[in-house]
PDB file of C-alpha atoms in Angstrom:
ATOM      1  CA  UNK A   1     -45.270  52.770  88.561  1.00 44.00           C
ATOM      2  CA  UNK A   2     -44.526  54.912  86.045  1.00 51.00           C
ATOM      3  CA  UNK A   3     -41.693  53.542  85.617  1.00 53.00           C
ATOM      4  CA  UNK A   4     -43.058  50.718  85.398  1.00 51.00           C
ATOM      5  CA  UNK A   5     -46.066  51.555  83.293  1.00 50.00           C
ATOM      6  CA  UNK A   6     -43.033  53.357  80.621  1.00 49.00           C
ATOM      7  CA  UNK A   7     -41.689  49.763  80.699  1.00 52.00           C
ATOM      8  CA  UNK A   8     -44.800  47.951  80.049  1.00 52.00           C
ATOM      9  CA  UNK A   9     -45.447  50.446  77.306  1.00 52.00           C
ATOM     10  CA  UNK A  10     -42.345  50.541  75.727  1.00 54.00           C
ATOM     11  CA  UNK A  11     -42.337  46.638  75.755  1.00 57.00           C
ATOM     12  CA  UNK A  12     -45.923  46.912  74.773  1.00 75.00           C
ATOM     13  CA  UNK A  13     -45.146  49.192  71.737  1.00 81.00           C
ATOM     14  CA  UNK A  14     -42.448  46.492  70.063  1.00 81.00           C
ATOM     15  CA  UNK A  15     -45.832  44.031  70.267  1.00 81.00           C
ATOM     16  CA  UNK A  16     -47.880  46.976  69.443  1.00 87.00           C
ATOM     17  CA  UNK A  17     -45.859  47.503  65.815  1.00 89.00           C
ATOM     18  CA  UNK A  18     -46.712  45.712  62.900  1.00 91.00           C
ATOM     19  CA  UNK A  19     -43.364  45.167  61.763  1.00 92.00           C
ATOM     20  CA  UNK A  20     -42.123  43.908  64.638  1.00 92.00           C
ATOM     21  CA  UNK A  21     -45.236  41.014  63.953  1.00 92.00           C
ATOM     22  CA  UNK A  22     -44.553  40.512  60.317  1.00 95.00           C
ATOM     23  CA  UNK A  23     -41.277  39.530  61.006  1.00 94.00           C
ATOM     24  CA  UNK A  24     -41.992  37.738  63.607  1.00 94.00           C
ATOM     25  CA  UNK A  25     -44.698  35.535  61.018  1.00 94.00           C
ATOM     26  CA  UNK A  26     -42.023  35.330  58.444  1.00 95.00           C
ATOM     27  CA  UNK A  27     -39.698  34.076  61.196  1.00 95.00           C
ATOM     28  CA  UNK A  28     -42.354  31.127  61.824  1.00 93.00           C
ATOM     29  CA  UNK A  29     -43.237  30.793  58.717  1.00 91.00           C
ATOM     30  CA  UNK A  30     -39.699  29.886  57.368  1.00 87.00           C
ATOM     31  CA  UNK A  31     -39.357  27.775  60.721  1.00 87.00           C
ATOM     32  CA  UNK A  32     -42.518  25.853  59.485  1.00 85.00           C
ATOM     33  CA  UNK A  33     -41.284  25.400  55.959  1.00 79.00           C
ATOM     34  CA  UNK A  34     -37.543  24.782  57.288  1.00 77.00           C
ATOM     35  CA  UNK A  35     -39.553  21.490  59.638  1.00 78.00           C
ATOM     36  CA  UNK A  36     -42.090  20.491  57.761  1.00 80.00           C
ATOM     37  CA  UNK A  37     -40.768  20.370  54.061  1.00 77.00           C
ATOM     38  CA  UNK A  38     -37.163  20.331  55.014  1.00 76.00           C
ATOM     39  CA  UNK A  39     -35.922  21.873  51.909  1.00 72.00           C
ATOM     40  CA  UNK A  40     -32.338  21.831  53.418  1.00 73.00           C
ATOM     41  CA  UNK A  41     -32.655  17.950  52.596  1.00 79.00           C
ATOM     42  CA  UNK A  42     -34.550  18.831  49.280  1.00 78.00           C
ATOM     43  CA  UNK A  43     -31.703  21.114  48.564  1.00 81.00           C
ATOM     44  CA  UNK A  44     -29.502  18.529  49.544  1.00 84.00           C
ATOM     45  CA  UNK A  45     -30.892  15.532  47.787  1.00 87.00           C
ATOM     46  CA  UNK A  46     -31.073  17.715  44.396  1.00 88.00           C
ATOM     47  CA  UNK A  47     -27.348  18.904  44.986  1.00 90.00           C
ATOM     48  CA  UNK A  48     -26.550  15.022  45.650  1.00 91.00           C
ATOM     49  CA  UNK A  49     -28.520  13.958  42.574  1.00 92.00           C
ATOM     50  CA  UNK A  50     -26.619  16.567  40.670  1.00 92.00           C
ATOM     51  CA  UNK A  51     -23.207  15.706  42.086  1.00 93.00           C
ATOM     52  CA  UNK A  52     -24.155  11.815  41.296  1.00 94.00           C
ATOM     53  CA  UNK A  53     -24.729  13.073  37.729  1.00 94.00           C
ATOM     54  CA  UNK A  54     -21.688  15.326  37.096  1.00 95.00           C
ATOM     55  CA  UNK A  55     -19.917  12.156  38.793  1.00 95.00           C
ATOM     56  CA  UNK A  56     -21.667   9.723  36.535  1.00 94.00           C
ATOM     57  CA  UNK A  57     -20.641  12.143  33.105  1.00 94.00           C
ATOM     58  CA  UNK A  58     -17.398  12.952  34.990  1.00 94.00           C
ATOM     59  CA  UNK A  59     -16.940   8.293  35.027  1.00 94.00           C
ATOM     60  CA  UNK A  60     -18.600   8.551  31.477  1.00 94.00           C
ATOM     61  CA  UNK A  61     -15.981  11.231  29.916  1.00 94.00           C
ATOM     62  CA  UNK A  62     -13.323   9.063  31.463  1.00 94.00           C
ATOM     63  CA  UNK A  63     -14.271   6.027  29.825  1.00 94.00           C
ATOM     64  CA  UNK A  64     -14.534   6.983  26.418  1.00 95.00           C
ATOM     65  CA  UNK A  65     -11.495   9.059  26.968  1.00 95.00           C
ATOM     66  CA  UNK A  66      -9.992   5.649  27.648  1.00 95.00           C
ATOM     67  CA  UNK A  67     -11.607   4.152  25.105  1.00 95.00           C
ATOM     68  CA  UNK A  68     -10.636   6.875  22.537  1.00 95.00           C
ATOM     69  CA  UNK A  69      -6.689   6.540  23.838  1.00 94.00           C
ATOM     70  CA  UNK A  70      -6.864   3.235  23.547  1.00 95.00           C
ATOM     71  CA  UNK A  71      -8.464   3.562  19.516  1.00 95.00           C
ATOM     72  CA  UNK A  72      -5.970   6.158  19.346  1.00 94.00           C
ATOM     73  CA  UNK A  73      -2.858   3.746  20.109  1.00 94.00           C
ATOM     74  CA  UNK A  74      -4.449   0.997  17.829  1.00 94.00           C
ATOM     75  CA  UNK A  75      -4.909   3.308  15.176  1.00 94.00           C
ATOM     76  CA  UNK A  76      -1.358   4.448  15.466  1.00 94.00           C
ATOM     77  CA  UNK A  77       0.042   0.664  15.973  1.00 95.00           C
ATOM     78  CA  UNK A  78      -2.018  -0.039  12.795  1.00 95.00           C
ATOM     79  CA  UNK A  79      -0.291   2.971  10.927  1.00 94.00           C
ATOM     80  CA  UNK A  80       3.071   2.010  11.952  1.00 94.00           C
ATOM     81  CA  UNK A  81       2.736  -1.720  10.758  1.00 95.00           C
ATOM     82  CA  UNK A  82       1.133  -0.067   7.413  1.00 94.00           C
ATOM     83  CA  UNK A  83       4.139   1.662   6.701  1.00 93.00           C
ATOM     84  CA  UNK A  84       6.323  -1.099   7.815  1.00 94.00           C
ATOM     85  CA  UNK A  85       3.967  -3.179   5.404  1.00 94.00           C
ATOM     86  CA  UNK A  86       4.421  -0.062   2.697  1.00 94.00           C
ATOM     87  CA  UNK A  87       8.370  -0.080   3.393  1.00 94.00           C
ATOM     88  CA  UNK A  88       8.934  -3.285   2.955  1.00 94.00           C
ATOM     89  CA  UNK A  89       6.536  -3.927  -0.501  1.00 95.00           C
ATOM     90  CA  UNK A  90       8.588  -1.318  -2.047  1.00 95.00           C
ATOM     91  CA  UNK A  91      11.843  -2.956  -0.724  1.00 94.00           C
ATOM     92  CA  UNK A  92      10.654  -6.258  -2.455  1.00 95.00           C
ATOM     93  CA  UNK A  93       9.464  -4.240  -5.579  1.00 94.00           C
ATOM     94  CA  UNK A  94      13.109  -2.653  -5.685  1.00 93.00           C
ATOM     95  CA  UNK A  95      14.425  -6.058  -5.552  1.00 93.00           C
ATOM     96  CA  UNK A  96      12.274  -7.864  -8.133  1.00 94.00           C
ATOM     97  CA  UNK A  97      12.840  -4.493  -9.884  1.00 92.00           C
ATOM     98  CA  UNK A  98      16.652  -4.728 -10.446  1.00 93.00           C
ATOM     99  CA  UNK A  99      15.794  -8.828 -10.849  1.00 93.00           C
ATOM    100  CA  UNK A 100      13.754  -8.329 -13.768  1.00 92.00           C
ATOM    101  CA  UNK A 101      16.391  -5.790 -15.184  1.00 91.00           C
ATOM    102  CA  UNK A 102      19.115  -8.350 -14.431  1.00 92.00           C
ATOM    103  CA  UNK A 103      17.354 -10.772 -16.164  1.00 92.00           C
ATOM    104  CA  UNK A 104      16.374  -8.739 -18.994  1.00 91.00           C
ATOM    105  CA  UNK A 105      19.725  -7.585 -19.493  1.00 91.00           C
ATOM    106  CA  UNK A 106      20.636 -11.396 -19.389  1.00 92.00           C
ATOM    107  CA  UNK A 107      18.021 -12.448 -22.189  1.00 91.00           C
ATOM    108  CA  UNK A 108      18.927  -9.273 -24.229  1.00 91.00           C
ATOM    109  CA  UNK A 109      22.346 -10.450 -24.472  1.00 92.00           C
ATOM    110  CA  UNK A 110      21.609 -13.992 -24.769  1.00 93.00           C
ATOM    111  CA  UNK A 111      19.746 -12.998 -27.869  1.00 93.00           C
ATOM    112  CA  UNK A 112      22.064 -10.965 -29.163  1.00 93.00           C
ATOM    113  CA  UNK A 113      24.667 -13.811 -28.953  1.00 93.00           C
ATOM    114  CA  UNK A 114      22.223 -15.742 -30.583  1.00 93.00           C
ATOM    115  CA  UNK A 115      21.646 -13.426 -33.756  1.00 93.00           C
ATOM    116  CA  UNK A 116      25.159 -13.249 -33.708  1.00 93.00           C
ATOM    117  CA  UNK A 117      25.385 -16.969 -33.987  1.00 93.00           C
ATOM    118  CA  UNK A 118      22.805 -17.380 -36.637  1.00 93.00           C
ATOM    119  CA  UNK A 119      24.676 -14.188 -39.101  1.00 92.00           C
ATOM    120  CA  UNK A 120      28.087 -15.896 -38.762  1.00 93.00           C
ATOM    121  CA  UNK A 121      26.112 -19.471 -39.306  1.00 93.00           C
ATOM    122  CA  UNK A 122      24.576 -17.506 -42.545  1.00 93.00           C
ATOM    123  CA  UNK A 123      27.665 -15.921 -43.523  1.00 93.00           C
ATOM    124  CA  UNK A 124      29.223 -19.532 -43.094  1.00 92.00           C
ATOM    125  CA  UNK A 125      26.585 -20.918 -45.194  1.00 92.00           C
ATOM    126  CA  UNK A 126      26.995 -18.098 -47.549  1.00 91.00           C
ATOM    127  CA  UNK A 127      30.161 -18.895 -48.244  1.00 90.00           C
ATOM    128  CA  UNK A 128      30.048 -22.429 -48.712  1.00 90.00           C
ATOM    129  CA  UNK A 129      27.340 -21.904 -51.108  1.00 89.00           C
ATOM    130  CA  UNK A 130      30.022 -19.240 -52.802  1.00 88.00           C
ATOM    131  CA  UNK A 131      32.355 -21.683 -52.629  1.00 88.00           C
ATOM    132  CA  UNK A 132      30.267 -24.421 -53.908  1.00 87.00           C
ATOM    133  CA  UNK A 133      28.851 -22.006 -56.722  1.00 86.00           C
ATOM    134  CA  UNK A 134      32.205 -21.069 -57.605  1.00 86.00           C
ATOM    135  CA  UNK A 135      33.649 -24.589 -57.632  1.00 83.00           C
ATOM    136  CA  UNK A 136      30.763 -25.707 -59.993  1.00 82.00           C
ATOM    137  CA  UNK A 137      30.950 -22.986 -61.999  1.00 82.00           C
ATOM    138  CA  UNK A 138      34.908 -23.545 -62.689  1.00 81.00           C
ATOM    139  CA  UNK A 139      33.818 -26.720 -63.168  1.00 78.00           C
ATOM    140  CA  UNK A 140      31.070 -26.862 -65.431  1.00 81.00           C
ATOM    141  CA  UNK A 141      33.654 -24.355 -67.280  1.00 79.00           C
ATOM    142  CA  UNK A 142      36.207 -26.484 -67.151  1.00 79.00           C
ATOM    143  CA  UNK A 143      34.010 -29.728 -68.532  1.00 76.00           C
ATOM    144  CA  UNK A 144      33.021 -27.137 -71.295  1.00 80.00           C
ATOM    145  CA  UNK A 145      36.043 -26.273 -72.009  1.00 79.00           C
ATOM    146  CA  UNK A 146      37.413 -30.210 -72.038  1.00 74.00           C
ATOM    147  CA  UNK A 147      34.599 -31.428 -73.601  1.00 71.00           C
ATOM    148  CA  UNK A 148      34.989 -28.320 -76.517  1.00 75.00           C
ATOM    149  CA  UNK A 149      38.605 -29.524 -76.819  1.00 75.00           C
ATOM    150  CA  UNK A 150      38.032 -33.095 -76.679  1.00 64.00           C
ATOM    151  CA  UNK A 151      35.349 -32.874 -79.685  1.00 70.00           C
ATOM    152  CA  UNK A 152      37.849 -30.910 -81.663  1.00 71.00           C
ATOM    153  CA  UNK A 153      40.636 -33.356 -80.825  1.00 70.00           C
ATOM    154  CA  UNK A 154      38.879 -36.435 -80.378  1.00 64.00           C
ATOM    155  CA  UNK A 155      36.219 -38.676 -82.302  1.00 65.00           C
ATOM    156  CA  UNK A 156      34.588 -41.321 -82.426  1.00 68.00           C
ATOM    157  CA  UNK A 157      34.834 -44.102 -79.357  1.00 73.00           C
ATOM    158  CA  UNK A 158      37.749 -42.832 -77.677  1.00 71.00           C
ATOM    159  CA  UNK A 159      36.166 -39.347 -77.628  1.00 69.00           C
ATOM    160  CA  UNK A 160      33.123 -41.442 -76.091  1.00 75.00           C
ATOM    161  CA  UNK A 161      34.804 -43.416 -73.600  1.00 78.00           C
ATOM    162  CA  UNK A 162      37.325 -40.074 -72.473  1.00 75.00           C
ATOM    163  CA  UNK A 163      33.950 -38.158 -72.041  1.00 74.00           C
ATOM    164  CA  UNK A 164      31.999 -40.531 -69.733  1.00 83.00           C
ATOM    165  CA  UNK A 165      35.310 -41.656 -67.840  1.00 83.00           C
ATOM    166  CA  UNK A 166      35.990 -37.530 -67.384  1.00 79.00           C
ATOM    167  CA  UNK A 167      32.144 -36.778 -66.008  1.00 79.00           C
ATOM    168  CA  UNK A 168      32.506 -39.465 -63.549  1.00 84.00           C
ATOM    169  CA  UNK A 169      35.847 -37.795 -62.207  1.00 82.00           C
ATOM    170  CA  UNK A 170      33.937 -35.055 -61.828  1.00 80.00           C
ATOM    171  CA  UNK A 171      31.113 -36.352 -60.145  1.00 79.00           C
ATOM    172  CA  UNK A 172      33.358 -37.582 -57.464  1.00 80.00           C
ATOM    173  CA  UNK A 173      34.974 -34.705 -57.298  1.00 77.00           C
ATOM    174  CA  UNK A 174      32.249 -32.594 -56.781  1.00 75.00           C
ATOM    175  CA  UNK A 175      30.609 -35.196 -54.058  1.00 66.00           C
TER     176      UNK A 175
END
């Protein structure tokens, strides 16, 4: 029995120590929390909710990273047809540029042909009037000069009728 009785007390003396009970209580007690308030599902739930969430800013993120791509390619389309736009007013501006010079150049000499038209057409005129000045003036010289030697030659009627018959020659002549 002694052997028996060492048994018994060396079983006894594990139920005897307070550690062996406190561990024992904490062993229940997490059992009880582990059933009753199931934290593994708490646990769970909140890692769920937490996974939905990084899933639903993970789907967010994605969006407006489509959404920004997609701005991003418009923007860029929009850029490209700007500078098409861009390219193409200067192209016209070139054109209506070197036009405008063209035509410029055109009325420039146009009026330059024209001044050159109206100083020969004065120079023309000038000397007509020379002409015309000249011819009178030999003229009314030469009708002086007649009419001096006429009065010292002739008198009287004949130096009348010689006189009126010579101004009308020179009337036509001038006309």
């Amino acid at each position: 029995m002694e052997t028996e009785a060492a048994t018994g007390l060396a079983g006894n003396a594990l139920f005897n120590d307070p550690v062996t009970w406190t561990a024992t209580g904490l062993v229940i007690f997490l059992l009880a929390v582990f059933v009753f308030m199931k934290p593994h599902k708490m646990v769970a739930k909140s890692l769920d909710e937490r996974g939905a969430k990084i899933r639903s800013e993970l789907d967010n993120a994605a969006a407006l990273r489509k959404e920004a791509e997609a701005k991003l390619a418009d923007a860029e389309k929009r850029q490209k047809e700007a500078e098409a736009q861009a390219k193409e007013i200067v192209e016209i501006a070139h054109r209506e540029a070197e036009k405008f010079a063209a035509d410029a150049s055109a009325a420039l000499t146009e009026r330059l042909k024209l001044r050159e038209k109206l100083a020969e057409e004065r120079i023309a005129r000038a000397e007509t009037e020379a002409v015309r000045d000249v011819r009178l003036a030999a003229a009314d010289a030469a009708s002086k000069a007649a009419a001096q030697i006429l009065t010292e030659q002739l008198t009287g009627k004949a130096a009348d009728d010689n006189f009126t018959a010579s101004l009308e020659a020179v009337k036509k002549a001038l006309a």
